[in-house]
Amino acid sequence: MRIAYVAVKGIPIGGGIEKVTEEIGSRLVERGHEVIVYASRDYGTTDCLYNGMRIKTVPSINTKALHKLSICFMATFDVMFRESVDLVHVHAVGPSIFSLFPRLFGIPTVVQTHGLEWKRDKWGVIGKAFLKLAEWSVVAFPSRATSVSLVQKQYFKEKFGKELTYIPNGVSPVEKREPCWLLQQGIIPGRYVLFAARLVEEKGTHFLIQAFRKLNTDMQLVIAGDAAHAEKYKTLLNELAGDDPRIIFTGFVNGDPLTELFSNAYLFCLPSTIEGLPVALLEAMNYGNCCLASDIPENLEALEAHGYTFRNRDVHDLHQRLAELLASPEKVEVKKAAGAEHVYRNYSWERVTDQMEELYRSFVQDTTVKVSTPPGKYRKSAGEILT
């Protein structure tokens, strides 16, 4: 199959959606499929091959409200008029409105939902209203819609009476890495609380900084991440951190540095107010970390009984839980192996790819017909061959 992903911010720079695309897309390439990933040019991404996937960049309107929608619009236009694909995979609720247009051209579409986006703190009245309306397009426009969490699947069932296909996020087998980059950054192995996610308001980093600063501890707080269109919020985080030498902002990290951070943390904390199924939380558990997270339903679904929680948006409760866990290494230790076993048993990118590939094949029935067209020339899609 030839599959197009519409659209991501950047590869590999980005967040959970970019991680999902990379993990599934690269595995599909290994299985013999062709994958095109549409990405914005605003994150430094260029047209290239990355892990076997063809990255194709498009222009955008680089504002908070229009960036995602504009890259999806441009990607949808390109995939309909300049490419020949068997299926279009659209990410997230807002962009789901574009899933109708490939279908009008006879191309099946899948919308993958990653959370109830209207709940995000960054949106005003107009943004929230648009995203609530866009939820209708999730169940009306694509050939099929999927949900990364059972919580979200139930939400769409109750609101629209429609069943989304549950395909969660996953993890891969990992090997821990000894500290090297950490030491260069002045980060003490085994003596830090780790936050690793985008620096946007709904991730709750401000709650964590406020709670941590009240602690009487020589532990460090490492905040790994960045975000576009969030300068005001990042300024707030730096103001909240003040001159506290225990708080370290690393910026965006990936590869070996991120592996070192996950491998050597004392505790991982995710104080988010909204999630789909948090990839960062699954990854932290996958590395054998004890995790502390807000008690939103999506975090509870990921953790089950294999971590600790605090009341969502409650700085005092977060402070109390941090103080308790920093003072009780035995409570931290008891969750590590169980958490790693939990995600290994229930979340696997290989299994996720199996499920997604099976879903794609349910729309693209015949992918074995060979067309004698030279490489680089127009090639008919399976749907056109069948007609």
mmCIF file of C-alpha atoms in Angstrom:
data_model
loop_
_atom_site.group_PDB
_atom_site.id
_atom_site.type_symbol
_atom_site.label_atom_id
_atom_site.label_comp_id
_atom_site.label_asym_id
_atom_site.label_seq_id
_atom_site.Cartn_x
_atom_site.Cartn_y
_atom_site.Cartn_z
ATOM 1 C CA MET A 1 0.000 0.000 0.000
ATOM 2 C CA ARG A 2 0.944 3.644 -0.452
ATOM 3 C CA ILE A 3 -0.094 5.498 2.693
ATOM 4 C CA ALA A 4 -0.023 9.246 3.342
ATOM 5 C CA TYR A 5 0.013 10.749 6.842
ATOM 6 C CA VAL A 6 -1.634 14.174 7.156
ATOM 7 C CA ALA A 7 0.042 15.916 8.892
ATOM 8 C CA VAL A 8 2.720 16.363 11.540
ATOM 9 C CA LYS A 9 4.587 19.411 12.811
ATOM 10 C CA GLY A 10 8.039 18.025 12.160
ATOM 11 C CA ILE A 11 10.084 14.841 12.037
ATOM 12 C CA PRO A 12 11.660 13.956 14.413
ATOM 13 C CA ILE A 13 10.976 17.194 16.313
ATOM 14 C CA GLY A 14 7.459 17.260 17.693
ATOM 15 C CA GLY A 15 5.351 15.533 20.300
ATOM 16 C CA GLY A 16 3.169 12.475 20.721
ATOM 17 C CA ILE A 17 1.621 12.545 17.238
ATOM 18 C CA GLU A 18 5.056 12.712 15.652
ATOM 19 C CA LYS A 19 6.191 9.779 17.810
ATOM 20 C CA VAL A 20 3.149 7.720 16.786
ATOM 21 C CA THR A 21 3.727 8.479 13.107
ATOM 22 C CA GLU A 22 7.406 7.591 13.268
ATOM 23 C CA GLU A 23 6.862 4.312 15.118
ATOM 24 C CA ILE A 24 4.004 3.063 12.928
ATOM 25 C CA GLY A 25 5.241 4.504 9.637
ATOM 26 C CA SER A 26 8.773 3.108 9.893
ATOM 27 C CA ARG A 27 7.418 -0.350 10.699
ATOM 28 C CA LEU A 28 5.043 -0.237 7.747
ATOM 29 C CA VAL A 29 8.021 0.560 5.505
ATOM 30 C CA GLU A 30 9.839 -2.490 6.876
ATOM 31 C CA ARG A 31 6.795 -4.552 5.877
ATOM 32 C CA GLY A 32 7.026 -3.368 2.289
ATOM 33 C CA HIS A 33 4.589 -0.468 2.222
ATOM 34 C CA GLU A 34 5.356 3.038 0.979
ATOM 35 C CA VAL A 35 4.778 5.864 3.459
ATOM 36 C CA ILE A 36 4.583 9.603 2.808
ATOM 37 C CA VAL A 37 4.564 11.859 5.868
ATOM 38 C CA TYR A 38 3.456 15.451 5.341
ATOM 39 C CA ALA A 39 5.168 17.885 7.686
ATOM 40 C CA SER A 40 5.500 21.602 8.297
ATOM 41 C CA ARG A 41 8.606 23.487 7.201
ATOM 42 C CA ASP A 42 8.512 25.638 10.328
ATOM 43 C CA TYR A 43 10.404 23.149 12.535
ATOM 44 C CA GLY A 44 13.435 22.835 10.296
ATOM 45 C CA THR A 45 12.142 19.703 8.558
ATOM 46 C CA THR A 46 13.163 19.283 4.915
ATOM 47 C CA ASP A 47 12.079 16.922 2.157
ATOM 48 C CA CYS A 48 14.005 13.720 2.771
ATOM 49 C CA LEU A 49 13.893 10.027 3.557
ATOM 50 C CA TYR A 50 13.689 9.351 7.291
ATOM 51 C CA ASN A 51 13.581 5.791 8.644
ATOM 52 C CA GLY A 52 12.395 4.714 5.199
ATOM 53 C CA MET A 53 9.490 7.179 5.130
ATOM 54 C CA ARG A 54 9.340 9.926 2.514
ATOM 55 C CA ILE A 55 9.011 13.229 4.313
ATOM 56 C CA LYS A 56 7.255 15.860 2.220
ATOM 57 C CA THR A 57 7.064 19.382 3.591
ATOM 58 C CA VAL A 58 4.347 21.932 2.889
ATOM 59 C CA PRO A 59 3.985 25.647 3.669
ATOM 60 C CA SER A 60 1.795 26.855 6.505
ATOM 61 C CA ILE A 61 0.258 29.845 8.220
ATOM 62 C CA ASN A 62 2.529 29.857 11.233
ATOM 63 C CA THR A 63 0.159 30.979 13.989
ATOM 64 C CA LYS A 64 -1.169 29.103 17.031
ATOM 65 C CA ALA A 65 -4.699 28.854 15.656
ATOM 66 C CA LEU A 66 -3.978 28.147 11.982
ATOM 67 C CA HIS A 67 -0.662 26.269 11.866
ATOM 68 C CA LYS A 68 -2.024 22.724 12.126
ATOM 69 C CA LEU A 69 -5.062 23.356 9.947
ATOM 70 C CA SER A 70 -3.011 25.074 7.239
ATOM 71 C CA ILE A 71 -0.453 22.254 6.917
ATOM 72 C CA CYS A 72 -3.309 19.744 6.768
ATOM 73 C CA PHE A 73 -5.045 21.795 4.065
ATOM 74 C CA MET A 74 -1.874 21.996 1.973
ATOM 75 C CA ALA A 75 -1.091 18.324 2.529
ATOM 76 C CA THR A 76 -4.608 17.268 1.548
ATOM 77 C CA PHE A 77 -4.404 19.339 -1.650
ATOM 78 C CA ASP A 78 -1.029 17.798 -2.491
ATOM 79 C CA VAL A 79 -2.067 14.223 -1.826
ATOM 80 C CA MET A 80 -5.148 14.542 -4.045
ATOM 81 C CA PHE A 81 -3.555 16.296 -7.008
ATOM 82 C CA ARG A 82 0.168 15.474 -6.940
ATOM 83 C CA GLU A 83 0.403 11.975 -5.448
ATOM 84 C CA SER A 84 -1.191 8.608 -6.047
ATOM 85 C CA VAL A 85 -1.935 6.854 -2.757
ATOM 86 C CA ASP A 86 -4.123 4.034 -1.546
ATOM 87 C CA LEU A 87 -5.077 5.553 1.789
ATOM 88 C CA VAL A 88 -4.817 8.828 3.747
ATOM 89 C CA HIS A 89 -4.321 8.758 7.511
ATOM 90 C CA VAL A 90 -5.362 12.024 9.194
ATOM 91 C CA HIS A 91 -4.185 12.902 12.700
ATOM 92 C CA ALA A 92 -6.414 14.531 15.350
ATOM 93 C CA VAL A 93 -9.922 15.931 15.709
ATOM 94 C CA GLY A 94 -9.475 19.399 14.183
ATOM 95 C CA PRO A 95 -7.868 18.174 10.943
ATOM 96 C CA SER A 96 -10.521 15.436 10.608
ATOM 97 C CA ILE A 97 -12.580 17.897 8.550
ATOM 98 C CA PHE A 98 -10.090 17.335 5.716
ATOM 99 C CA SER A 99 -10.682 13.562 5.666
ATOM 100 C CA LEU A 100 -13.774 14.078 3.505
ATOM 101 C CA PHE A 101 -11.929 15.414 0.460
ATOM 102 C CA PRO A 102 -9.745 12.386 -0.389
ATOM 103 C CA ARG A 103 -12.871 10.243 -0.056
ATOM 104 C CA LEU A 104 -14.590 12.375 -2.694
ATOM 105 C CA PHE A 105 -11.727 11.294 -4.973
ATOM 106 C CA GLY A 106 -12.248 7.631 -4.051
ATOM 107 C CA ILE A 107 -9.355 7.453 -1.576
ATOM 108 C CA PRO A 108 -10.163 5.799 1.804
ATOM 109 C CA THR A 109 -9.313 7.823 4.912
ATOM 110 C CA VAL A 110 -8.629 7.002 8.551
ATOM 111 C CA VAL A 111 -8.819 9.609 11.307
ATOM 112 C CA GLN A 112 -6.805 8.857 14.433
ATOM 113 C CA THR A 113 -8.020 10.802 17.467
ATOM 114 C CA HIS A 114 -5.443 11.696 20.127
ATOM 115 C CA GLY A 115 -7.535 13.419 22.793
ATOM 116 C CA LEU A 116 -10.505 15.696 23.347
ATOM 117 C CA GLU A 117 -8.822 18.773 21.935
ATOM 118 C CA TRP A 118 -11.476 21.306 22.935
ATOM 119 C CA LYS A 119 -10.426 20.749 26.550
ATOM 120 C CA ARG A 120 -6.972 22.218 25.953
ATOM 121 C CA ASP A 121 -6.345 25.314 28.051
ATOM 122 C CA LYS A 122 -4.835 27.259 25.163
ATOM 123 C CA TRP A 123 -8.104 27.542 23.225
ATOM 124 C CA GLY A 124 -10.507 30.424 23.648
ATOM 125 C CA VAL A 125 -14.260 30.341 23.080
ATOM 126 C CA ILE A 126 -14.015 30.256 19.272
ATOM 127 C CA GLY A 127 -11.336 27.569 19.238
ATOM 128 C CA LYS A 128 -13.246 25.344 21.662
ATOM 129 C CA ALA A 129 -16.472 25.770 19.666
ATOM 130 C CA PHE A 130 -14.718 24.809 16.410
ATOM 131 C CA LEU A 131 -13.145 21.698 17.954
ATOM 132 C CA LYS A 132 -16.448 20.573 19.444
ATOM 133 C CA LEU A 133 -18.059 20.885 16.015
ATOM 134 C CA ALA A 134 -15.101 19.072 14.442
ATOM 135 C CA GLU A 135 -15.852 16.013 16.593
ATOM 136 C CA TRP A 136 -18.893 15.443 14.395
ATOM 137 C CA SER A 137 -16.610 15.160 11.346
ATOM 138 C CA VAL A 138 -14.679 12.368 13.094
ATOM 139 C CA VAL A 139 -17.691 10.069 12.937
ATOM 140 C CA ALA A 140 -19.127 11.407 9.651
ATOM 141 C CA PHE A 141 -16.280 11.987 7.182
ATOM 142 C CA PRO A 142 -13.553 9.277 7.258
ATOM 143 C CA SER A 143 -13.859 5.641 6.252
ATOM 144 C CA ARG A 144 -13.017 4.787 9.858
ATOM 145 C CA ALA A 145 -11.917 6.626 13.001
ATOM 146 C CA THR A 146 -9.680 5.255 15.746
ATOM 147 C CA SER A 147 -9.095 6.159 19.374
ATOM 148 C CA VAL A 148 -5.858 5.801 21.329
ATOM 149 C CA SER A 149 -7.709 5.409 24.646
ATOM 150 C CA LEU A 150 -10.744 3.536 25.928
ATOM 151 C CA VAL A 151 -11.815 6.749 27.678
ATOM 152 C CA GLN A 152 -12.054 8.588 24.366
ATOM 153 C CA LYS A 153 -13.714 5.628 22.643
ATOM 154 C CA GLN A 154 -16.455 5.702 25.286
ATOM 155 C CA TYR A 155 -16.854 9.482 24.904
ATOM 156 C CA PHE A 156 -17.618 9.213 21.174
ATOM 157 C CA LYS A 157 -19.919 6.261 21.791
ATOM 158 C CA GLU A 158 -21.975 8.200 24.336
ATOM 159 C CA LYS A 159 -22.026 11.480 22.388
ATOM 160 C CA PHE A 160 -22.580 10.233 18.835
ATOM 161 C CA GLY A 161 -23.616 6.594 19.196
ATOM 162 C CA LYS A 162 -20.636 5.607 17.018
ATOM 163 C CA GLU A 163 -17.949 3.027 17.697
ATOM 164 C CA LEU A 164 -14.357 4.116 17.139
ATOM 165 C CA THR A 165 -11.727 1.432 16.636
ATOM 166 C CA TYR A 166 -9.506 1.238 19.709
ATOM 167 C CA ILE A 167 -5.815 1.195 18.751
ATOM 168 C CA PRO A 168 -3.622 2.475 21.604
ATOM 169 C CA ASN A 169 -0.127 3.914 21.581
ATOM 170 C CA GLY A 170 2.807 1.644 22.290
ATOM 171 C CA VAL A 171 6.386 1.152 23.419
ATOM 172 C CA SER A 172 9.407 -0.718 22.092
ATOM 173 C CA PRO A 173 11.972 -2.791 23.992
ATOM 174 C CA VAL A 174 14.627 -0.469 25.421
ATOM 175 C CA GLU A 175 18.087 -0.654 26.910
ATOM 176 C CA LYS A 176 19.043 1.746 29.661
ATOM 177 C CA ARG A 177 21.954 4.074 29.005
ATOM 178 C CA GLU A 178 24.696 5.065 31.415
ATOM 179 C CA PRO A 179 24.946 8.819 32.119
ATOM 180 C CA CYS A 180 27.279 10.832 29.928
ATOM 181 C CA TRP A 181 25.295 13.722 28.467
ATOM 182 C CA LEU A 182 23.599 14.113 31.863
ATOM 183 C CA LEU A 183 26.896 14.771 33.595
ATOM 184 C CA GLN A 184 27.801 17.390 31.014
ATOM 185 C CA GLN A 185 24.540 19.189 31.845
ATOM 186 C CA GLY A 186 25.156 19.075 35.599
ATOM 187 C CA ILE A 187 22.309 16.595 36.134
ATOM 188 C CA ILE A 188 22.947 14.100 38.936
ATOM 189 C CA PRO A 189 21.933 10.520 38.022
ATOM 190 C CA GLY A 190 19.276 9.073 40.320
ATOM 191 C CA ARG A 191 18.742 12.443 42.009
ATOM 192 C CA TYR A 192 16.189 14.167 39.817
ATOM 193 C CA VAL A 193 12.468 14.283 39.102
ATOM 194 C CA LEU A 194 11.906 14.164 35.346
ATOM 195 C CA PHE A 195 9.285 15.911 33.255
ATOM 196 C CA ALA A 196 9.538 15.162 29.512
ATOM 197 C CA ALA A 197 6.812 16.535 27.256
ATOM 198 C CA ARG A 198 5.867 19.588 25.230
ATOM 199 C CA LEU A 199 5.932 22.848 27.159
ATOM 200 C CA VAL A 200 2.286 23.730 26.674
ATOM 201 C CA GLU A 201 -0.227 24.670 29.323
ATOM 202 C CA GLU A 202 -2.223 21.442 29.303
ATOM 203 C CA LYS A 203 0.882 19.450 30.279
ATOM 204 C CA GLY A 204 0.766 21.186 33.680
ATOM 205 C CA THR A 205 4.459 22.031 33.976
ATOM 206 C CA HIS A 206 3.579 25.166 35.963
ATOM 207 C CA PHE A 207 1.879 23.031 38.632
ATOM 208 C CA LEU A 208 4.997 20.880 38.936
ATOM 209 C CA ILE A 209 7.375 23.829 39.295
ATOM 210 C CA GLN A 210 5.202 25.450 41.957
ATOM 211 C CA ALA A 211 4.926 22.191 43.923
ATOM 212 C CA PHE A 212 8.632 21.376 43.584
ATOM 213 C CA ARG A 213 9.822 24.782 44.790
ATOM 214 C CA LYS A 214 8.037 24.195 48.112
ATOM 215 C CA LEU A 215 10.067 21.036 48.741
ATOM 216 C CA ASN A 216 12.974 20.987 51.150
ATOM 217 C CA THR A 217 15.206 18.728 49.072
ATOM 218 C CA ASP A 218 18.506 18.711 47.224
ATOM 219 C CA MET A 219 16.907 16.695 44.406
ATOM 220 C CA GLN A 220 16.793 18.330 40.990
ATOM 221 C CA LEU A 221 13.818 18.926 38.713
ATOM 222 C CA VAL A 222 14.666 18.338 35.044
ATOM 223 C CA ILE A 223 12.215 19.793 32.528
ATOM 224 C CA ALA A 224 12.856 18.386 29.065
ATOM 225 C CA GLY A 225 10.819 19.752 26.184
ATOM 226 C CA ASP A 226 9.889 22.735 24.073
ATOM 227 C CA ALA A 227 6.942 23.979 21.996
ATOM 228 C CA ALA A 228 6.241 26.404 19.185
ATOM 229 C CA HIS A 229 3.737 29.237 19.671
ATOM 230 C CA ALA A 230 4.167 28.941 23.454
ATOM 231 C CA GLU A 231 6.599 31.765 24.199
ATOM 232 C CA LYS A 232 4.283 33.399 26.735
ATOM 233 C CA TYR A 233 3.876 30.133 28.625
ATOM 234 C CA LYS A 234 7.598 29.325 28.536
ATOM 235 C CA THR A 235 8.314 32.776 29.920
ATOM 236 C CA LEU A 236 5.885 32.032 32.763
ATOM 237 C CA LEU A 237 7.691 28.759 33.514
ATOM 238 C CA ASN A 238 11.036 30.514 33.740
ATOM 239 C CA GLU A 239 9.529 33.140 36.041
ATOM 240 C CA LEU A 240 8.076 30.429 38.279
ATOM 241 C CA ALA A 241 11.453 28.649 38.405
ATOM 242 C CA GLY A 242 13.148 31.915 39.325
ATOM 243 C CA ASP A 243 16.743 31.500 40.430
ATOM 244 C CA ASP A 244 16.225 28.028 41.924
ATOM 245 C CA PRO A 245 19.416 26.164 40.912
ATOM 246 C CA ARG A 246 17.686 22.807 41.347
ATOM 247 C CA ILE A 247 15.444 23.389 38.298
ATOM 248 C CA ILE A 248 17.058 22.617 34.933
ATOM 249 C CA PHE A 249 15.473 23.321 31.538
ATOM 250 C CA THR A 250 17.122 21.183 28.862
ATOM 251 C CA GLY A 251 15.041 22.288 25.867
ATOM 252 C CA PHE A 252 13.985 19.708 23.265
ATOM 253 C CA VAL A 253 15.932 16.458 23.549
ATOM 254 C CA ASN A 254 15.843 13.263 21.538
ATOM 255 C CA GLY A 255 17.959 10.193 20.903
ATOM 256 C CA ASP A 256 20.692 9.309 23.403
ATOM 257 C CA PRO A 257 20.142 12.315 25.718
ATOM 258 C CA LEU A 258 16.457 11.442 26.110
ATOM 259 C CA THR A 259 17.364 7.792 26.717
ATOM 260 C CA GLU A 260 19.775 8.897 29.451
ATOM 261 C CA LEU A 261 17.092 11.043 31.068
ATOM 262 C CA PHE A 262 14.594 8.166 31.194
ATOM 263 C CA SER A 263 17.277 5.684 32.288
ATOM 264 C CA ASN A 264 18.560 7.584 35.324
ATOM 265 C CA ALA A 265 15.597 9.426 36.870
ATOM 266 C CA TYR A 266 14.510 8.973 40.478
ATOM 267 C CA LEU A 267 10.884 9.707 39.576
ATOM 268 C CA PHE A 268 8.903 10.695 36.486
ATOM 269 C CA CYS A 269 6.082 13.217 36.855
ATOM 270 C CA LEU A 270 3.321 14.087 34.368
ATOM 271 C CA PRO A 271 0.908 16.706 35.765
ATOM 272 C CA SER A 272 -1.141 17.031 32.558
ATOM 273 C CA THR A 273 -4.735 18.259 32.506
ATOM 274 C CA ILE A 274 -5.650 16.553 29.206
ATOM 275 C CA GLU A 275 -4.216 13.601 27.305
ATOM 276 C CA GLY A 276 -5.048 11.039 24.662
ATOM 277 C CA LEU A 277 -2.980 8.101 25.847
ATOM 278 C CA PRO A 278 0.266 9.714 27.064
ATOM 279 C CA VAL A 279 3.268 8.361 25.160
ATOM 280 C CA ALA A 280 5.687 9.994 27.616
ATOM 281 C CA LEU A 281 4.075 8.200 30.550
ATOM 282 C CA LEU A 282 4.229 4.831 28.771
ATOM 283 C CA GLU A 283 7.875 5.464 27.849
ATOM 284 C CA ALA A 284 8.792 6.404 31.412
ATOM 285 C CA MET A 285 7.259 3.174 32.727
ATOM 286 C CA ASN A 286 8.911 1.247 29.910
ATOM 287 C CA TYR A 287 12.307 2.385 31.235
ATOM 288 C CA GLY A 288 11.396 1.119 34.701
ATOM 289 C CA ASN A 289 10.595 4.476 36.257
ATOM 290 C CA CYS A 290 8.187 5.050 39.100
ATOM 291 C CA CYS A 291 5.597 7.522 37.807
ATOM 292 C CA LEU A 292 3.475 10.194 39.446
ATOM 293 C CA ALA A 293 0.658 11.620 37.314
ATOM 294 C CA SER A 294 -2.478 13.708 37.580
ATOM 295 C CA ASP A 295 -5.623 11.656 38.108
ATOM 296 C CA ILE A 296 -7.275 12.433 34.760
ATOM 297 C CA PRO A 297 -8.969 9.348 33.232
ATOM 298 C CA GLU A 298 -6.423 8.932 30.433
ATOM 299 C CA ASN A 299 -3.481 8.848 32.870
ATOM 300 C CA LEU A 300 -5.346 6.412 35.107
ATOM 301 C CA GLU A 301 -5.938 4.170 32.084
ATOM 302 C CA ALA A 302 -2.213 4.114 31.296
ATOM 303 C CA LEU A 303 -1.016 3.657 34.897
ATOM 304 C CA GLU A 304 -3.659 1.313 36.286
ATOM 305 C CA ALA A 305 -2.224 0.321 39.699
ATOM 306 C CA HIS A 306 1.400 0.672 38.640
ATOM 307 C CA GLY A 307 2.115 4.255 39.706
ATOM 308 C CA TYR A 308 0.931 7.100 41.902
ATOM 309 C CA THR A 309 -1.496 9.940 41.270
ATOM 310 C CA PHE A 310 -2.468 13.328 42.672
ATOM 311 C CA ARG A 311 -5.586 15.455 42.260
ATOM 312 C CA ASN A 312 -5.614 17.195 38.875
ATOM 313 C CA ARG A 313 -4.595 20.896 39.020
ATOM 314 C CA ASP A 314 -4.028 20.690 42.796
ATOM 315 C CA VAL A 315 -0.559 22.098 43.557
ATOM 316 C CA HIS A 316 -0.846 21.329 47.267
ATOM 317 C CA ASP A 317 -1.705 17.676 46.663
ATOM 318 C CA LEU A 318 1.117 17.377 44.112
ATOM 319 C CA HIS A 319 3.534 18.864 46.658
ATOM 320 C CA GLN A 320 2.401 16.384 49.298
ATOM 321 C CA ARG A 321 2.801 13.401 46.967
ATOM 322 C CA LEU A 322 6.248 14.528 45.800
ATOM 323 C CA ALA A 323 7.398 15.013 49.397
ATOM 324 C CA GLU A 324 6.114 11.559 50.314
ATOM 325 C CA LEU A 325 7.852 9.819 47.404
ATOM 326 C CA LEU A 326 11.136 11.691 47.784
ATOM 327 C CA ALA A 327 11.214 10.649 51.426
ATOM 328 C CA SER A 328 10.257 7.022 50.719
ATOM 329 C CA PRO A 329 12.579 5.311 48.211
ATOM 330 C CA GLU A 330 10.904 1.988 48.987
ATOM 331 C CA LYS A 331 7.565 3.298 47.647
ATOM 332 C CA VAL A 332 9.323 4.380 44.480
ATOM 333 C CA GLU A 333 11.163 1.097 44.052
ATOM 334 C CA VAL A 334 8.084 -1.108 44.421
ATOM 335 C CA LYS A 335 6.422 0.368 41.321
ATOM 336 C CA LYS A 336 9.352 0.144 38.916
ATOM 337 C CA ALA A 337 9.386 -3.482 37.765
ATOM 338 C CA ALA A 338 5.597 -3.791 37.876
ATOM 339 C CA GLY A 339 5.168 -0.707 35.712
ATOM 340 C CA ALA A 340 7.655 -1.921 33.129
ATOM 341 C CA GLU A 341 5.967 -5.322 32.982
ATOM 342 C CA HIS A 342 2.564 -3.640 32.626
ATOM 343 C CA VAL A 343 3.469 -1.633 29.521
ATOM 344 C CA TYR A 344 5.457 -4.515 28.014
ATOM 345 C CA ARG A 345 2.409 -6.745 28.356
ATOM 346 C CA ASN A 346 -0.249 -4.268 27.152
ATOM 347 C CA TYR A 347 1.397 -1.737 24.822
ATOM 348 C CA SER A 348 3.569 -2.658 21.850
ATOM 349 C CA TRP A 349 4.321 -0.680 18.693
ATOM 350 C CA GLU A 350 4.558 -3.964 16.776
ATOM 351 C CA ARG A 351 1.047 -4.916 17.878
ATOM 352 C CA VAL A 352 -0.218 -1.396 17.176
ATOM 353 C CA THR A 353 1.224 -1.601 13.656
ATOM 354 C CA ASP A 354 -0.446 -4.991 13.155
ATOM 355 C CA GLN A 355 -3.795 -3.471 14.092
ATOM 356 C CA MET A 356 -3.356 -0.387 11.936
ATOM 357 C CA GLU A 357 -2.181 -2.423 8.945
ATOM 358 C CA GLU A 358 -5.191 -4.720 9.282
ATOM 359 C CA LEU A 359 -7.484 -1.682 9.414
ATOM 360 C CA TYR A 360 -5.885 -0.220 6.278
ATOM 361 C CA ARG A 361 -6.249 -3.508 4.416
ATOM 362 C CA SER A 362 -9.972 -3.584 5.192
ATOM 363 C CA PHE A 363 -10.298 -0.605 2.814
ATOM 364 C CA VAL A 364 -7.557 -1.421 0.321
ATOM 365 C CA GLN A 365 -8.637 -4.895 -0.669
ATOM 366 C CA ASP A 366 -6.195 -5.678 -3.460
ATOM 367 C CA THR A 367 -2.588 -4.557 -3.142
ATOM 368 C CA THR A 368 -0.993 -7.407 -5.098
ATOM 369 C CA VAL A 369 -1.747 -6.194 -8.647
ATOM 370 C CA LYS A 370 1.505 -5.186 -10.294
ATOM 371 C CA VAL A 371 1.616 -2.197 -12.627
ATOM 372 C CA SER A 372 4.468 -1.987 -15.105
ATOM 373 C CA THR A 373 5.188 1.684 -14.580
ATOM 374 C CA PRO A 374 8.778 2.892 -14.253
ATOM 375 C CA PRO A 375 9.795 4.167 -10.797
ATOM 376 C CA GLY A 376 9.021 7.815 -10.290
ATOM 377 C CA LYS A 377 6.160 7.799 -12.823
ATOM 378 C CA TYR A 378 2.468 7.905 -12.065
ATOM 379 C CA ARG A 379 1.231 4.678 -10.539
ATOM 380 C CA LYS A 380 -2.421 3.885 -10.141
ATOM 381 C CA SER A 381 -3.786 3.288 -6.701
ATOM 382 C CA ALA A 382 -5.386 -0.027 -5.789
ATOM 383 C CA GLY A 383 -8.812 1.608 -5.847
ATOM 384 C CA GLU A 384 -8.330 2.750 -9.460
ATOM 385 C CA ILE A 385 -7.102 -0.659 -10.511
ATOM 386 C CA LEU A 386 -10.170 -2.319 -9.052
ATOM 387 C CA THR A 387 -12.491 -0.007 -10.976
#
